[in-house]
PDB file of N, CA and C in Angstrom:
ATOM      1  N   MET I  25     -63.413  -6.292 109.354  1.00  0.00           N
ATOM      2  CA  MET I  25     -63.480  -7.643 109.801  1.00  0.00           C
ATOM      3  C   MET I  25     -64.909  -8.044 110.134  1.00  0.00           C
ATOM      4  N   ILE I  26     -65.866  -7.236 109.723  1.00  0.00           N
ATOM      5  CA  ILE I  26     -67.277  -7.554 109.947  1.00  0.00           C
ATOM      6  C   ILE I  26     -67.797  -8.357 108.766  1.00  0.00           C
ATOM      7  N   ASN I  27     -68.481  -9.451 109.072  1.00  0.00           N
ATOM      8  CA  ASN I  27     -69.038 -10.323 108.045  1.00  0.00           C
ATOM      9  C   ASN I  27     -70.395  -9.778 107.603  1.00  0.00           C
ATOM     10  N   LYS I  28     -70.380  -8.973 106.563  1.00  0.00           N
ATOM     11  CA  LYS I  28     -71.609  -8.339 106.085  1.00  0.00           C
ATOM     12  C   LYS I  28     -72.509  -9.307 105.335  1.00  0.00           C
ATOM     13  N   ARG I  29     -72.040 -10.525 105.085  1.00  0.00           N
ATOM     14  CA  ARG I  29     -72.867 -11.544 104.436  1.00  0.00           C
ATOM     15  C   ARG I  29     -73.666 -12.364 105.445  1.00  0.00           C
ATOM     16  N   SER I  30     -73.332 -12.230 106.731  1.00  0.00           N
ATOM     17  CA  SER I  30     -74.006 -13.052 107.739  1.00  0.00           C
ATOM     18  C   SER I  30     -75.458 -12.617 107.914  1.00  0.00           C
ATOM     19  N   THR I  31     -76.283 -13.590 108.236  1.00  0.00           N
ATOM     20  CA  THR I  31     -77.699 -13.308 108.498  1.00  0.00           C
ATOM     21  C   THR I  31     -77.831 -12.348 109.668  1.00  0.00           C
ATOM     22  N   THR I  32     -76.992 -12.524 110.663  1.00  0.00           N
ATOM     23  CA  THR I  32     -77.036 -11.649 111.837  1.00  0.00           C
ATOM     24  C   THR I  32     -76.826 -10.200 111.430  1.00  0.00           C
ATOM     25  N   TYR I  33     -75.833  -9.944 110.583  1.00  0.00           N
ATOM     26  CA  TYR I  33     -75.566  -8.576 110.133  1.00  0.00           C
ATOM     27  C   TYR I  33     -76.745  -8.024 109.348  1.00  0.00           C
ATOM     28  N   ARG I  34     -77.267  -8.820 108.439  1.00  0.00           N
ATOM     29  CA  ARG I  34     -78.382  -8.353 107.606  1.00  0.00           C
ATOM     30  C   ARG I  34     -79.618  -8.042 108.436  1.00  0.00           C
ATOM     31  N   ASN I  35     -79.758  -8.706 109.587  1.00  0.00           N
ATOM     32  CA  ASN I  35     -80.922  -8.473 110.441  1.00  0.00           C
ATOM     33  C   ASN I  35     -80.737  -7.325 111.427  1.00  0.00           C
ATOM     34  N   LEU I  36     -79.554  -6.739 111.477  1.00  0.00           N
ATOM     35  CA  LEU I  36     -79.326  -5.601 112.369  1.00  0.00           C
ATOM     36  C   LEU I  36     -80.079  -4.376 111.869  1.00  0.00           C
ATOM     37  N   SER I  37     -80.418  -3.517 112.799  1.00  0.00           N
ATOM     38  CA  SER I  37     -81.021  -2.243 112.404  1.00  0.00           C
ATOM     39  C   SER I  37     -79.959  -1.397 111.709  1.00  0.00           C
ATOM     40  N   ASP I  38     -80.396  -0.427 110.928  1.00  0.00           N
ATOM     41  CA  ASP I  38     -79.442   0.467 110.257  1.00  0.00           C
ATOM     42  C   ASP I  38     -78.561   1.171 111.277  1.00  0.00           C
ATOM     43  N   ASN I  39     -79.133   1.528 112.418  1.00  0.00           N
ATOM     44  CA  ASN I  39     -78.368   2.194 113.468  1.00  0.00           C
ATOM     45  C   ASN I  39     -77.260   1.279 113.991  1.00  0.00           C
ATOM     46  N   ASP I  40     -77.595   0.006 114.252  1.00  0.00           N
ATOM     47  CA  ASP I  40     -76.579  -0.933 114.733  1.00  0.00           C
ATOM     48  C   ASP I  40     -75.497  -1.159 113.683  1.00  0.00           C
ATOM     49  N   LYS I  41     -75.874  -1.206 112.412  1.00  0.00           N
ATOM     50  CA  LYS I  41     -74.881  -1.390 111.349  1.00  0.00           C
ATOM     51  C   LYS I  41     -73.898  -0.220 111.308  1.00  0.00           C
ATOM     52  N   GLN I  42     -74.371   0.972 111.610  1.00  0.00           N
ATOM     53  CA  GLN I  42     -73.514   2.155 111.601  1.00  0.00           C
ATOM     54  C   GLN I  42     -72.671   2.270 112.865  1.00  0.00           C
ATOM     55  N   ASN I  43     -73.096   1.571 113.937  1.00  0.00           N
ATOM     56  CA  ASN I  43     -72.439   1.716 115.237  1.00  0.00           C
ATOM     57  C   ASN I  43     -72.091   0.359 115.836  1.00  0.00           C
ATOM     58  N   ILE I  44     -71.387  -0.469 115.084  1.00  0.00           N
ATOM     59  CA  ILE I  44     -71.014  -1.786 115.587  1.00  0.00           C
ATOM     60  C   ILE I  44     -69.988  -1.608 116.703  1.00  0.00           C
ATOM     61  N   THR I  45     -70.286  -2.207 117.846  1.00  0.00           N
ATOM     62  CA  THR I  45     -69.435  -2.079 119.027  1.00  0.00           C
ATOM     63  C   THR I  45     -68.798  -3.424 119.361  1.00  0.00           C
ATOM     64  N   ILE I  46     -67.815  -3.380 120.233  1.00  0.00           N
ATOM     65  CA  ILE I  46     -67.190  -4.615 120.703  1.00  0.00           C
ATOM     66  C   ILE I  46     -68.235  -5.489 121.374  1.00  0.00           C
ATOM     67  N   GLN I  47     -69.092  -4.891 122.198  1.00  0.00           N
ATOM     68  CA  GLN I  47     -70.112  -5.674 122.895  1.00  0.00           C
ATOM     69  C   GLN I  47     -71.062  -6.345 121.911  1.00  0.00           C
ATOM     70  N   LEU I  48     -71.426  -5.656 120.840  1.00  0.00           N
ATOM     71  CA  LEU I  48     -72.318  -6.236 119.832  1.00  0.00           C
ATOM     72  C   LEU I  48     -71.662  -7.450 119.175  1.00  0.00           C
ATOM     73  N   THR I  49     -70.363  -7.369 118.898  1.00  0.00           N
ATOM     74  CA  THR I  49     -69.680  -8.518 118.296  1.00  0.00           C
ATOM     75  C   THR I  49     -69.484  -9.646 119.306  1.00  0.00           C
ATOM     76  N   LEU I  50     -69.312  -9.315 120.577  1.00  0.00           N
ATOM     77  CA  LEU I  50     -69.226 -10.358 121.603  1.00  0.00           C
ATOM     78  C   LEU I  50     -70.560 -11.077 121.759  1.00  0.00           C
ATOM     79  N   ASP I  51     -71.643 -10.319 121.678  1.00  0.00           N
ATOM     80  CA  ASP I  51     -72.984 -10.905 121.789  1.00  0.00           C
ATOM     81  C   ASP I  51     -73.371 -11.681 120.531  1.00  0.00           C
ATOM     82  N   ASN I  52     -72.774 -11.345 119.398  1.00  0.00           N
ATOM     83  CA  ASN I  52     -73.103 -11.948 118.099  1.00  0.00           C
ATOM     84  C   ASN I  52     -71.817 -12.299 117.360  1.00  0.00           C
ATOM     85  N   PRO I  53     -71.123 -13.368 117.760  1.00  0.00           N
ATOM     86  CA  PRO I  53     -69.825 -13.680 117.159  1.00  0.00           C
ATOM     87  C   PRO I  53     -69.864 -13.949 115.657  1.00  0.00           C
ATOM     88  N   THR I  54     -71.032 -14.257 115.099  1.00  0.00           N
ATOM     89  CA  THR I  54     -71.097 -14.479 113.651  1.00  0.00           C
ATOM     90  C   THR I  54     -70.907 -13.183 112.873  1.00  0.00           C
ATOM     91  N   LEU I  55     -70.882 -12.053 113.559  1.00  0.00           N
ATOM     92  CA  LEU I  55     -70.597 -10.778 112.899  1.00  0.00           C
ATOM     93  C   LEU I  55     -69.127 -10.673 112.504  1.00  0.00           C
ATOM     94  N   ILE I  56     -68.280 -11.476 113.137  1.00  0.00           N
ATOM     95  CA  ILE I  56     -66.847 -11.411 112.880  1.00  0.00           C
ATOM     96  C   ILE I  56     -66.496 -12.351 111.734  1.00  0.00           C
ATOM     97  N   LYS I  57     -65.809 -11.806 110.743  1.00  0.00           N
ATOM     98  CA  LYS I  57     -65.386 -12.609 109.592  1.00  0.00           C
ATOM     99  C   LYS I  57     -64.359 -13.636 110.060  1.00  0.00           C
ATOM    100  N   ARG I  58     -64.536 -14.873 109.623  1.00  0.00           N
ATOM    101  CA  ARG I  58     -63.655 -15.959 110.026  1.00  0.00           C
ATOM    102  C   ARG I  58     -63.258 -16.750 108.802  1.00  0.00           C
ATOM    103  N   PRO I  59     -62.243 -17.533 108.883  1.00  0.00           N
ATOM    104  CA  PRO I  59     -61.248 -17.625 109.954  1.00  0.00           C
ATOM    105  C   PRO I  59     -60.247 -16.480 109.869  1.00  0.00           C
ATOM    106  N   VAL I  60     -59.490 -16.331 110.943  1.00  0.00           N
ATOM    107  CA  VAL I  60     -58.398 -15.359 110.971  1.00  0.00           C
ATOM    108  C   VAL I  60     -57.107 -16.167 111.044  1.00  0.00           C
ATOM    109  N   LEU I  61     -56.245 -15.989 110.077  1.00  0.00           N
ATOM    110  CA  LEU I  61     -54.969 -16.702 110.021  1.00  0.00           C
ATOM    111  C   LEU I  61     -53.851 -15.699 110.274  1.00  0.00           C
ATOM    112  N   ILE I  62     -53.038 -15.983 111.291  1.00  0.00           N
ATOM    113  CA  ILE I  62     -51.922 -15.106 111.636  1.00  0.00           C
ATOM    114  C   ILE I  62     -50.627 -15.891 111.454  1.00  0.00           C
ATOM    115  N   THR I  63     -49.757 -15.401 110.587  1.00  0.00           N
ATOM    116  CA  THR I  63     -48.453 -16.032 110.355  1.00  0.00           C
ATOM    117  C   THR I  63     -47.392 -14.944 110.335  1.00  0.00           C
ATOM    118  N   GLU I  64     -46.161 -15.357 110.171  1.00  0.00           N
ATOM    119  CA  GLU I  64     -45.070 -14.381 110.055  1.00  0.00           C
ATOM    120  C   GLU I  64     -45.234 -13.522 108.809  1.00  0.00           C
ATOM    121  N   LYS I  65     -45.964 -14.027 107.816  1.00  0.00           N
ATOM    122  CA  LYS I  65     -46.174 -13.294 106.569  1.00  0.00           C
ATOM    123  C   LYS I  65     -47.266 -12.244 106.683  1.00  0.00           C
ATOM    124  N   GLY I  66     -48.061 -12.316 107.740  1.00  0.00           N
ATOM    125  CA  GLY I  66     -49.116 -11.333 107.924  1.00  0.00           C
ATOM    126  C   GLY I  66     -50.380 -11.948 108.483  1.00  0.00           C
ATOM    127  N   VAL I  67     -51.457 -11.198 108.367  1.00  0.00           N
ATOM    128  CA  VAL I  67     -52.764 -11.615 108.872  1.00  0.00           C
ATOM    129  C   VAL I  67     -53.720 -11.708 107.699  1.00  0.00           C
ATOM    130  N   MET I  68     -54.486 -12.791 107.667  1.00  0.00           N
ATOM    131  CA  MET I  68     -55.477 -12.980 106.613  1.00  0.00           C
ATOM    132  C   MET I  68     -56.827 -13.234 107.265  1.00  0.00           C
ATOM    133  N   VAL I  69     -57.849 -12.539 106.781  1.00  0.00           N
ATOM    134  CA  VAL I  69     -59.199 -12.703 107.307  1.00  0.00           C
ATOM    135  C   VAL I  69     -60.078 -13.254 106.199  1.00  0.00           C
ATOM    136  N   GLY I  70     -60.865 -14.288 106.523  1.00  0.00           N
ATOM    137  CA  GLY I  70     -61.698 -14.939 105.522  1.00  0.00           C
ATOM    138  C   GLY I  70     -60.934 -16.088 104.899  1.00  0.00           C
ATOM    139  N   PHE I  71     -61.579 -16.838 104.032  1.00  0.00           N
ATOM    140  CA  PHE I  71     -60.923 -17.998 103.442  1.00  0.00           C
ATOM    141  C   PHE I  71     -60.798 -17.864 101.942  1.00  0.00           C
ATOM    142  N   SER I  72     -59.598 -18.069 101.477  1.00  0.00           N
ATOM    143  CA  SER I  72     -59.293 -18.175 100.054  1.00  0.00           C
ATOM    144  C   SER I  72     -58.239 -19.268  99.939  1.00  0.00           C
ATOM    145  N   GLU I  73     -58.581 -20.379  99.290  1.00  0.00           N
ATOM    146  CA  GLU I  73     -57.654 -21.507  99.210  1.00  0.00           C
ATOM    147  C   GLU I  73     -56.309 -21.094  98.620  1.00  0.00           C
ATOM    148  N   LYS I  74     -56.352 -20.280  97.585  1.00  0.00           N
ATOM    149  CA  LYS I  74     -55.124 -19.828  96.922  1.00  0.00           C
ATOM    150  C   LYS I  74     -54.256 -19.004  97.880  1.00  0.00           C
ATOM    151  N   THR I  75     -54.872 -18.065  98.580  1.00  0.00           N
ATOM    152  CA  THR I  75     -54.125 -17.217  99.506  1.00  0.00           C
ATOM    153  C   THR I  75     -53.640 -18.016 100.710  1.00  0.00           C
ATOM    154  N   TYR I  76     -54.454 -18.950 101.203  1.00  0.00           N
ATOM    155  CA  TYR I  76     -54.019 -19.800 102.314  1.00  0.00           C
ATOM    156  C   TYR I  76     -52.764 -20.572 101.931  1.00  0.00           C
ATOM    157  N   ALA I  77     -52.719 -21.061 100.707  1.00  0.00           N
ATOM    158  CA  ALA I  77     -51.548 -21.812 100.257  1.00  0.00           C
ATOM    159  C   ALA I  77     -50.297 -20.936 100.308  1.00  0.00           C
ATOM    160  N   ILE I  78     -50.432 -19.691  99.923  1.00  0.00           N
ATOM    161  CA  ILE I  78     -49.299 -18.755  99.961  1.00  0.00           C
ATOM    162  C   ILE I  78     -48.886 -18.485 101.404  1.00  0.00           C
ATOM    163  N   PHE I  79     -49.872 -18.257 102.277  1.00  0.00           N
ATOM    164  CA  PHE I  79     -49.588 -17.919 103.667  1.00  0.00           C
ATOM    165  C   PHE I  79     -48.995 -19.086 104.446  1.00  0.00           C
ATOM    166  N   THR I  80     -49.403 -20.301 104.122  1.00  0.00           N
ATOM    167  CA  THR I  80     -48.953 -21.448 104.908  1.00  0.00           C
ATOM    168  C   THR I  80     -47.781 -22.180 104.283  1.00  0.00           C
ATOM    169  N   ASN I  81     -47.409 -21.840 103.059  1.00  0.00           N
ATOM    170  CA  ASN I  81     -46.286 -22.485 102.389  1.00  0.00           C
ATOM    171  C   ASN I  81     -44.987 -21.956 102.967  1.00  0.00           C
ATOM    172  N   GLU I  82     -44.210 -22.831 103.528  1.00  0.00           N
ATOM    173  CA  GLU I  82     -42.943 -22.423 104.159  1.00  0.00           C
ATOM    174  C   GLU I  82     -41.860 -22.311 103.127  1.00  0.00           C
TER     175      GLU I  82
END
């Protein structure tokens, strides 16, 4: 669930990239991949219009 495309992630030291902690993600929320969609069908992280349609279609 880490957003490896974010500028914040790319600017982390190699050590921080290997040891991502809860505190590091709290201090840098852009490290977390968004959005997170939770439905009865499951959990989806990131955005895909096609997959969102499947998840939200009742």
